CSV table of C-alpha atoms and ligand atoms in Angstrom, one decimal:
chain,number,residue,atom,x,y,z
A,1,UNK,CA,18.6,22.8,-7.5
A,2,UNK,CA,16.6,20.4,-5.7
A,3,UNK,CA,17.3,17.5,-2.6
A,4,UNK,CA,16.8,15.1,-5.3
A,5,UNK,CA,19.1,16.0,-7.9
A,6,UNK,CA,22.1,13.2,-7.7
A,7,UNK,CA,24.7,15.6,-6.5
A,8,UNK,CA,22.5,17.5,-3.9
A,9,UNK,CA,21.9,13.9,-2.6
A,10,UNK,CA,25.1,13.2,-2.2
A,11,UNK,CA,26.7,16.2,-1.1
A,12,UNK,CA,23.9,15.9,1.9
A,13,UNK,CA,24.6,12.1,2.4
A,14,UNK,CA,28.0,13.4,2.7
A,15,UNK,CA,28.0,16.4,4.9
A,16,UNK,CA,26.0,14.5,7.3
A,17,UNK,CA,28.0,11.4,7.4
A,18,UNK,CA,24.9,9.4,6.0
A,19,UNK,CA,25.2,5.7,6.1
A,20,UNK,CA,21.7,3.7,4.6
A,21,UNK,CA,19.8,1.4,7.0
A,22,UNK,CA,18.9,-1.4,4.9
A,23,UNK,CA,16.7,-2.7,7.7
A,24,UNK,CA,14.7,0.6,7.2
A,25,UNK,CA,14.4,0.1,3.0
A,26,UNK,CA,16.4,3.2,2.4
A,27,UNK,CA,17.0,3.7,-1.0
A,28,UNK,CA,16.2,7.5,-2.0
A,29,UNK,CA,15.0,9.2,-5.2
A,30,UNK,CA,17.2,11.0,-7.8
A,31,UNK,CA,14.9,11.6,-10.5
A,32,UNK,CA,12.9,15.2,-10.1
A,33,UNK,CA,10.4,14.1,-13.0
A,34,UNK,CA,9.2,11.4,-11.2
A,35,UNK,CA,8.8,13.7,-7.9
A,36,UNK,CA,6.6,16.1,-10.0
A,37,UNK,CA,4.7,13.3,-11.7
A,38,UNK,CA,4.2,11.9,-8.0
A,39,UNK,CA,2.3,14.7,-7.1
A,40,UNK,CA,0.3,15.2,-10.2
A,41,UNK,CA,-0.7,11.6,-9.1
A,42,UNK,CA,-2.1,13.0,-5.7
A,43,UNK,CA,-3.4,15.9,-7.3
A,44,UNK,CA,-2.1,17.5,-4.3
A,45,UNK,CA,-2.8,21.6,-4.2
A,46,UNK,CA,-2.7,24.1,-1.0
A,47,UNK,CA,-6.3,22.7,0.2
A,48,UNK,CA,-4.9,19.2,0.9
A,49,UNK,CA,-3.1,18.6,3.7
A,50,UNK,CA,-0.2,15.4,3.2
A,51,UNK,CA,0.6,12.7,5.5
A,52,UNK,CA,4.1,11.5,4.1
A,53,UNK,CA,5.1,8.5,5.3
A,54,UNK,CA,9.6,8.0,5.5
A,55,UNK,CA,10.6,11.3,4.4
A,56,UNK,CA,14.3,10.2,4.1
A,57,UNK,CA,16.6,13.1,3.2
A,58,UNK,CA,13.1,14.7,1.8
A,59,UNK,CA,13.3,14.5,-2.0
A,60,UNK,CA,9.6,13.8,-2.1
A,61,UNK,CA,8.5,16.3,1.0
A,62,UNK,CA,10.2,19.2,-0.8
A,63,UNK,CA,7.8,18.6,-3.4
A,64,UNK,CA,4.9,17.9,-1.4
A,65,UNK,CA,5.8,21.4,0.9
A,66,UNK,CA,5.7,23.5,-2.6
A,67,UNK,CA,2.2,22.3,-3.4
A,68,UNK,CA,0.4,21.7,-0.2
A,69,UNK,CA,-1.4,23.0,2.8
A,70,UNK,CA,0.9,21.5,4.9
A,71,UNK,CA,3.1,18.4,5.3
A,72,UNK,CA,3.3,16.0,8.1
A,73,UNK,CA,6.0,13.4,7.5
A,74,UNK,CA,7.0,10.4,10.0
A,75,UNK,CA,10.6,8.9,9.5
A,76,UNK,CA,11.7,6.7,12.0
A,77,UNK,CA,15.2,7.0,11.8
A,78,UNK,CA,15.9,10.0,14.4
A,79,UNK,CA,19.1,10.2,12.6
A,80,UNK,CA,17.3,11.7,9.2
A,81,UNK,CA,15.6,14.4,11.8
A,82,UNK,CA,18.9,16.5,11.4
A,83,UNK,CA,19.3,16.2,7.9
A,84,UNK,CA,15.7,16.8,7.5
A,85,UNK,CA,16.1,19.7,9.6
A,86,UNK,CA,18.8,21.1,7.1
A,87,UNK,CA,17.3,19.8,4.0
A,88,UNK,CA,13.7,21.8,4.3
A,89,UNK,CA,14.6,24.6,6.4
A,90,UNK,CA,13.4,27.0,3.9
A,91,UNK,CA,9.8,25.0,4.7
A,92,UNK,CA,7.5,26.0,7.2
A,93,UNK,CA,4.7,24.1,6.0
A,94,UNK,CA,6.4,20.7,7.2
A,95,UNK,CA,6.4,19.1,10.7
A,96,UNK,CA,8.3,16.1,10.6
A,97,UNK,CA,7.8,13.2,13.6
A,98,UNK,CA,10.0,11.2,14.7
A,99,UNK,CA,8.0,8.1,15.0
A,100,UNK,CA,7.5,4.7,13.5
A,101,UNK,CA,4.5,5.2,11.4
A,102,UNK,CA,2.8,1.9,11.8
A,103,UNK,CA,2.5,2.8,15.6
A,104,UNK,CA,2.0,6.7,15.5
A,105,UNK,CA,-1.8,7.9,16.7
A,106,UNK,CA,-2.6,9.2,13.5
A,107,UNK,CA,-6.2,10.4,14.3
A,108,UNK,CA,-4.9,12.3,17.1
A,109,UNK,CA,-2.4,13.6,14.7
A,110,UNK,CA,-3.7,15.0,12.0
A,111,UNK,CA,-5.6,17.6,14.8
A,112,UNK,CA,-2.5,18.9,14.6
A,113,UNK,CA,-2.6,20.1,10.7
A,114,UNK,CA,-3.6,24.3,11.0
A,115,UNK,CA,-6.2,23.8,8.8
A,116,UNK,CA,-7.7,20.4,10.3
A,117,UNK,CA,-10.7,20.7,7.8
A,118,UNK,CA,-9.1,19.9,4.7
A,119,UNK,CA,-9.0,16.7,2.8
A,120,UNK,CA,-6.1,14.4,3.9
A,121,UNK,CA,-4.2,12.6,1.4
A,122,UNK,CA,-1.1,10.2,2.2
A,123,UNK,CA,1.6,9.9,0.1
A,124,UNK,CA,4.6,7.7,0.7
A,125,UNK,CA,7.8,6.2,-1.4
A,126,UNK,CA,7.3,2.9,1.0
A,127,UNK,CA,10.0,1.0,2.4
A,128,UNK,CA,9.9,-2.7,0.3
A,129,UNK,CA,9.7,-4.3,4.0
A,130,UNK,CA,6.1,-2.9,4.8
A,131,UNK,CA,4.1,-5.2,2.7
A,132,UNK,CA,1.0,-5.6,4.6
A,133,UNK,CA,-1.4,-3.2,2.9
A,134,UNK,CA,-1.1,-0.4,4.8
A,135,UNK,CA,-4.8,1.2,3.9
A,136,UNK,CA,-5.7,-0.7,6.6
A,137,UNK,CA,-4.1,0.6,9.4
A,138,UNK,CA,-4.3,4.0,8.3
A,139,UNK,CA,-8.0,5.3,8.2
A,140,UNK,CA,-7.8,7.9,5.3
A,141,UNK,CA,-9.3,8.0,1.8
A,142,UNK,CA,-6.5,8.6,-0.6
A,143,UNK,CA,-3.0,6.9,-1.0
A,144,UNK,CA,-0.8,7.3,-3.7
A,145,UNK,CA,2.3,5.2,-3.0
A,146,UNK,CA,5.5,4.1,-4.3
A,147,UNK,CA,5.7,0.4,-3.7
A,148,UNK,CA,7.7,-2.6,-5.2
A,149,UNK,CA,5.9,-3.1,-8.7
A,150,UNK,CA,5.3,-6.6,-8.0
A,151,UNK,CA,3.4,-6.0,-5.1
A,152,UNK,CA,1.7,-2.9,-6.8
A,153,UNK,CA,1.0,-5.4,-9.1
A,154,UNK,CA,-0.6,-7.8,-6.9
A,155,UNK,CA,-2.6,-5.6,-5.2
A,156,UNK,CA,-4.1,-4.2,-8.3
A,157,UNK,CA,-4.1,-7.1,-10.9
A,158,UNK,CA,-7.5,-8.2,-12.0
A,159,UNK,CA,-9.0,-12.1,-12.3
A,160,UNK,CA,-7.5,-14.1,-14.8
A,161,UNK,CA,-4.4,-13.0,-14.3
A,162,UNK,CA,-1.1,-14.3,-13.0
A,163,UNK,CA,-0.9,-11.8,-9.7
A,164,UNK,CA,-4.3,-11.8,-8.9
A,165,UNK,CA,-4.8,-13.3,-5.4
A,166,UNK,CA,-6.0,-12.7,-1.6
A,167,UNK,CA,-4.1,-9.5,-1.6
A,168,UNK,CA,-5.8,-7.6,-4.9
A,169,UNK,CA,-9.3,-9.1,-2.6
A,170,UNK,CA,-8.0,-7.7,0.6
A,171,UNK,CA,-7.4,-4.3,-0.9
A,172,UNK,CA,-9.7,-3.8,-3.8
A,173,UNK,CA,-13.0,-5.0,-1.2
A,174,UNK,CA,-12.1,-1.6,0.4
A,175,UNK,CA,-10.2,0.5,-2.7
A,176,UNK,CA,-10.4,1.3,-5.9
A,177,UNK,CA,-6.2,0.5,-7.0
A,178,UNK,CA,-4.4,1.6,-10.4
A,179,UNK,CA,-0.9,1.7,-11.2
A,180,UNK,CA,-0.1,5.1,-12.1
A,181,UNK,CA,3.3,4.3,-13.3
A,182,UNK,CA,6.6,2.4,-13.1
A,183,UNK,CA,9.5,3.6,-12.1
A,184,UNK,CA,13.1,1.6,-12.8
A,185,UNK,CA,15.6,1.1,-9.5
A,186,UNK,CA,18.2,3.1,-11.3
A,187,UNK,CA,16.9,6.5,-10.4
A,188,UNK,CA,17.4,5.6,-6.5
A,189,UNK,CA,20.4,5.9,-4.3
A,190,UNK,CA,21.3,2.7,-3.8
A,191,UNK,CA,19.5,1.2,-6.0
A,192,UNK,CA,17.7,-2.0,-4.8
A,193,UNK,CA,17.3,-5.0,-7.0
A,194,UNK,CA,13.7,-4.8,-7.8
A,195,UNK,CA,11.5,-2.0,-9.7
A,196,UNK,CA,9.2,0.1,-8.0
A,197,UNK,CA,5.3,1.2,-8.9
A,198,UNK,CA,3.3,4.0,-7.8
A,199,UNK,CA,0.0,3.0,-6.8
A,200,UNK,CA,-3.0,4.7,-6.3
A,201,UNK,CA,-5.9,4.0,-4.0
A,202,UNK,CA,-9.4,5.4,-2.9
A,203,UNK,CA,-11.1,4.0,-0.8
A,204,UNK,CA,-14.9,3.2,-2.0
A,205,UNK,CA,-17.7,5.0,0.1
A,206,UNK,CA,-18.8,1.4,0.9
A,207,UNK,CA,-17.0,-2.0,0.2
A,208,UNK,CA,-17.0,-3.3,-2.9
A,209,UNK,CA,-19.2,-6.3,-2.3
A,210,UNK,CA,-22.0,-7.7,0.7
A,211,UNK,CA,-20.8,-10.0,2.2
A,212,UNK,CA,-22.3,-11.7,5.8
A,213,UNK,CA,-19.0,-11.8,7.2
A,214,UNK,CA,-15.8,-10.3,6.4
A,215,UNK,CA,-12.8,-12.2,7.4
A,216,UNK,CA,-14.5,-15.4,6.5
A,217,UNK,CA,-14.2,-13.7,2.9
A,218,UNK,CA,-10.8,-13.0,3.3
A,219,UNK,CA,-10.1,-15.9,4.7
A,220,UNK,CA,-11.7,-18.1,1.9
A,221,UNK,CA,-10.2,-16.0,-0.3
A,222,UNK,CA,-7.0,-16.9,1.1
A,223,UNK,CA,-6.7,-20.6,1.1
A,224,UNK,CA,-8.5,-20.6,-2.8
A,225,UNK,CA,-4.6,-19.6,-3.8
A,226,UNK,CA,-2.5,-22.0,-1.4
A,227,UNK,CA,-2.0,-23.9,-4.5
A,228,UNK,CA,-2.4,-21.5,-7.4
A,229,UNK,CA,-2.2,-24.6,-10.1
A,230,UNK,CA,-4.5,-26.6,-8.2
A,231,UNK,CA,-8.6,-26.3,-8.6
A,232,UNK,CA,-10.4,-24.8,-5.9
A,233,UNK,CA,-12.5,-27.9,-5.1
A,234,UNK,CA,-8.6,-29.1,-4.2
A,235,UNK,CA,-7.3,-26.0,-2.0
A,236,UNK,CA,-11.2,-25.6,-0.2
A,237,UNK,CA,-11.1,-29.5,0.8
A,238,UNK,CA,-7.6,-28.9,1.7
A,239,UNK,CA,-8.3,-26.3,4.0
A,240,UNK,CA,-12.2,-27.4,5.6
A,241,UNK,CA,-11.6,-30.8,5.4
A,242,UNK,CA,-11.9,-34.1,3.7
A,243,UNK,CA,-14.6,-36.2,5.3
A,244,UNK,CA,-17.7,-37.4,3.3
A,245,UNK,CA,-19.7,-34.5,5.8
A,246,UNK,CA,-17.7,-31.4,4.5
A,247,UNK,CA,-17.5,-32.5,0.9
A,248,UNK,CA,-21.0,-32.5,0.6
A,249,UNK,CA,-21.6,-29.3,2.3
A,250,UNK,CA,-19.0,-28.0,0.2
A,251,UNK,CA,-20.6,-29.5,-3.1
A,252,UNK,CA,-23.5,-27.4,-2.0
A,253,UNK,CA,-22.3,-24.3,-1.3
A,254,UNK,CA,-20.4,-24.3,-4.3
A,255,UNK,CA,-24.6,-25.2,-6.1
A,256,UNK,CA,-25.8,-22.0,-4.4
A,257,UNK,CA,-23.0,-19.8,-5.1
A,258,UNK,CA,-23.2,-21.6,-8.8
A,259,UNK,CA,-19.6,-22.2,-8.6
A,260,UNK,CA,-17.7,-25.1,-10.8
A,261,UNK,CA,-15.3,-26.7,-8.2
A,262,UNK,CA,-12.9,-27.5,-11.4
A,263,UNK,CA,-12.2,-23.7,-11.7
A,264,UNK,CA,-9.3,-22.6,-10.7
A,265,UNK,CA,-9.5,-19.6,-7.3
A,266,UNK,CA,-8.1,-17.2,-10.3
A,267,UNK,CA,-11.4,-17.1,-12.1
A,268,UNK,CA,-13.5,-15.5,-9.6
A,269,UNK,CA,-14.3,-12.4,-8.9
A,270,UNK,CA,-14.4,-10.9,-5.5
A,271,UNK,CA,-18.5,-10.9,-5.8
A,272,UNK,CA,-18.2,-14.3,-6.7
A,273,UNK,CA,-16.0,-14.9,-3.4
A,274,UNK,CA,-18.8,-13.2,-1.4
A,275,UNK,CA,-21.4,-15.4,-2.8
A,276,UNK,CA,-19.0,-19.0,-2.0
A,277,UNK,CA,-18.3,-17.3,1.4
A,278,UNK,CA,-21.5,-16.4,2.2
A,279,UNK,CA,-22.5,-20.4,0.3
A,280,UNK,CA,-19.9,-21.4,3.0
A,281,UNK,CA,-21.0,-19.9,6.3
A,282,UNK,CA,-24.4,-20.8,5.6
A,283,UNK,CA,-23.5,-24.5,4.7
A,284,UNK,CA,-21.8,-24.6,8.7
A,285,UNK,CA,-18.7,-24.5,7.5
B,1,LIG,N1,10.8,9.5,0.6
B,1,LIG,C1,12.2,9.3,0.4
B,1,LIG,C2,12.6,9.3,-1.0
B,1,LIG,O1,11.7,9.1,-1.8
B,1,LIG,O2,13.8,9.5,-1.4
B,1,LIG,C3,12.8,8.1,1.2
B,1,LIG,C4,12.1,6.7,0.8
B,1,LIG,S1,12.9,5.3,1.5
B,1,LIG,C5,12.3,4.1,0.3
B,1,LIG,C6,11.8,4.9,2.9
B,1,LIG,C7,11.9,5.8,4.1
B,1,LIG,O3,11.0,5.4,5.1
B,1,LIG,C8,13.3,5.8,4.8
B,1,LIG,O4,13.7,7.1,5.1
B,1,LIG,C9,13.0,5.0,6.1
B,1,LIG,O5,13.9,5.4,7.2
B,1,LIG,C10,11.6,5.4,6.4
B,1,LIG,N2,10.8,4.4,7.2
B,1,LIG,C11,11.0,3.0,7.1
B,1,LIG,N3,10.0,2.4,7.9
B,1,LIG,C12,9.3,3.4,8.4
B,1,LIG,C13,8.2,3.4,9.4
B,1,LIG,N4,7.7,2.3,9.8
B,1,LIG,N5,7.7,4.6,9.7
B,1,LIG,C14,8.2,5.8,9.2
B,1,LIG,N6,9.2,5.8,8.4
B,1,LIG,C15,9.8,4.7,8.0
């Protein structure tokens, strides 16, 4: 039997007196084929070592533990540290933290792995409130996460298409990112209202494009899908301005960059949104 076959999961909901924190996006796995197909995901073996990320009642870890190094899992609900406790005693290989994740020190961490050396991958079935993409914050190479699919979606989705937008430029300029597969709300406890994705991301030895300056990249990026029907000559006077002196700097920047202003933000690549931000800064804007 495993933690996340449906009775096990309810029998240790029950024991423990479980209640779900929505605030936290609780909602645990049932489905052990999707566990396994999680890890073969990761490609997770004993030389990795796994940062999970909200363990819960540990469907995920238990799986994770039988086919890593080791296992470091932060859950910030101390009330899970019990049931944890319970769940995975038969585990030695897991140290669970009681910490928020988005504020833990995880560079000073990971020292903490017994075999330090080995390749790091994190694996997570993400709570849907954590949307910002959380490669940033955490500096490691490999991610395979479970995510709301429409933000797995988003993050992954290529031009021309209806999710492509600043976040598939914030991530992909850093990570290569595939949907692996979907997986339906009915195979968690409860189940939430929306489907969930696992995504998987590398990050690329250097960024995907050059670009002069970062965050004026994303931030171009950003207001070229204020108004997704609206052309981008619309959403960039919208957001530098609409006197005669910015229009014509824009009209040129968008010459260099051989840009059409009546495209819509949707058609570009993110090279092409280096070339208009680097059009851009150079311009003065
Ligand atoms: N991995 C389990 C599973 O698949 O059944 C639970 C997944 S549940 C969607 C998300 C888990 O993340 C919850 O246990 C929640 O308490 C925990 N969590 C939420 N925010 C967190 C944070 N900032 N840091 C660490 N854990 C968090």
């Amino acid at each position: 039997m495993r933690i996340a076959d449906y009775s096990v999961t309810k029998a240790v909901l029950e024991r423990h007196g479980f209640t779900f924190k929505k605030s936290f996006g609780q909602n645990f796995l049932t489905d052990t084929n999707i566990l396994q197909k999680i890890v073969d995901t990761a490609e997770i073996d004993k030389n990795v070592n796994v940062i999970e990320i909200g363990p819960g009642i540990g469907a995920l870890t238990e799986f994770l533990a039988e086919n890593a190094a080791e296992v470091m899992a932060f859950e910030i609900d101390d009330r899970l540290v019990p049931i944890l406790e319970d769940t995975l005693r038969d585990h030695e290989n897991v140290n669970v933290i009681n910490e928020d994740v988005l504020k833990a020190d995880l560079q000073t961490r990971v020292k903490e792995f017994k075999n330090p050396e080995l390749p790091i991958k994190v694996v997570a079935n993400l709570p849907y409130y954590i949307t910002t993409p959380i490669e940033s914050k955490i500096p490691f190479a490999e991610f395979v996460v479970m995510m709301q699919k429409e933000v797995a979606d988003r993050i992954s989705a290529e031009p021309n298409s209806k999710a492509y937008g600043s976040l598939s430029i914030a991530v992909q300029y850093y990570m290569t990112a595939k949907v692996a597969f979907v997986v339906p709300r009915t195979v968690f406890v409860p189940a939430p209202n929306v489907d969930s994705a696992i995504l998987k991301m590398t990050r690329r030895e250097q960024p995907l494009v050059e670009v002069k300056d970062e965050d004026f990249l994303f931030r171009v990026a950003k207001a070229s899908f204020v108004h997704r029907r609206k052309t981008l000559w619309n959403n960039l006077t919208n957001h530098f301005g609409k006197s005669e002196e910015v229009k014509t700097k824009l009209e040129q920047a968008l010459e260099i960059a051989d840009i059409k202003p009546s495209i819509r933000g949707e058609a570009l690549s993110i090279s092409d949104f280096a070339h208009l931000s680097d059009a851009l800064s150079e311009a003065g804007l």
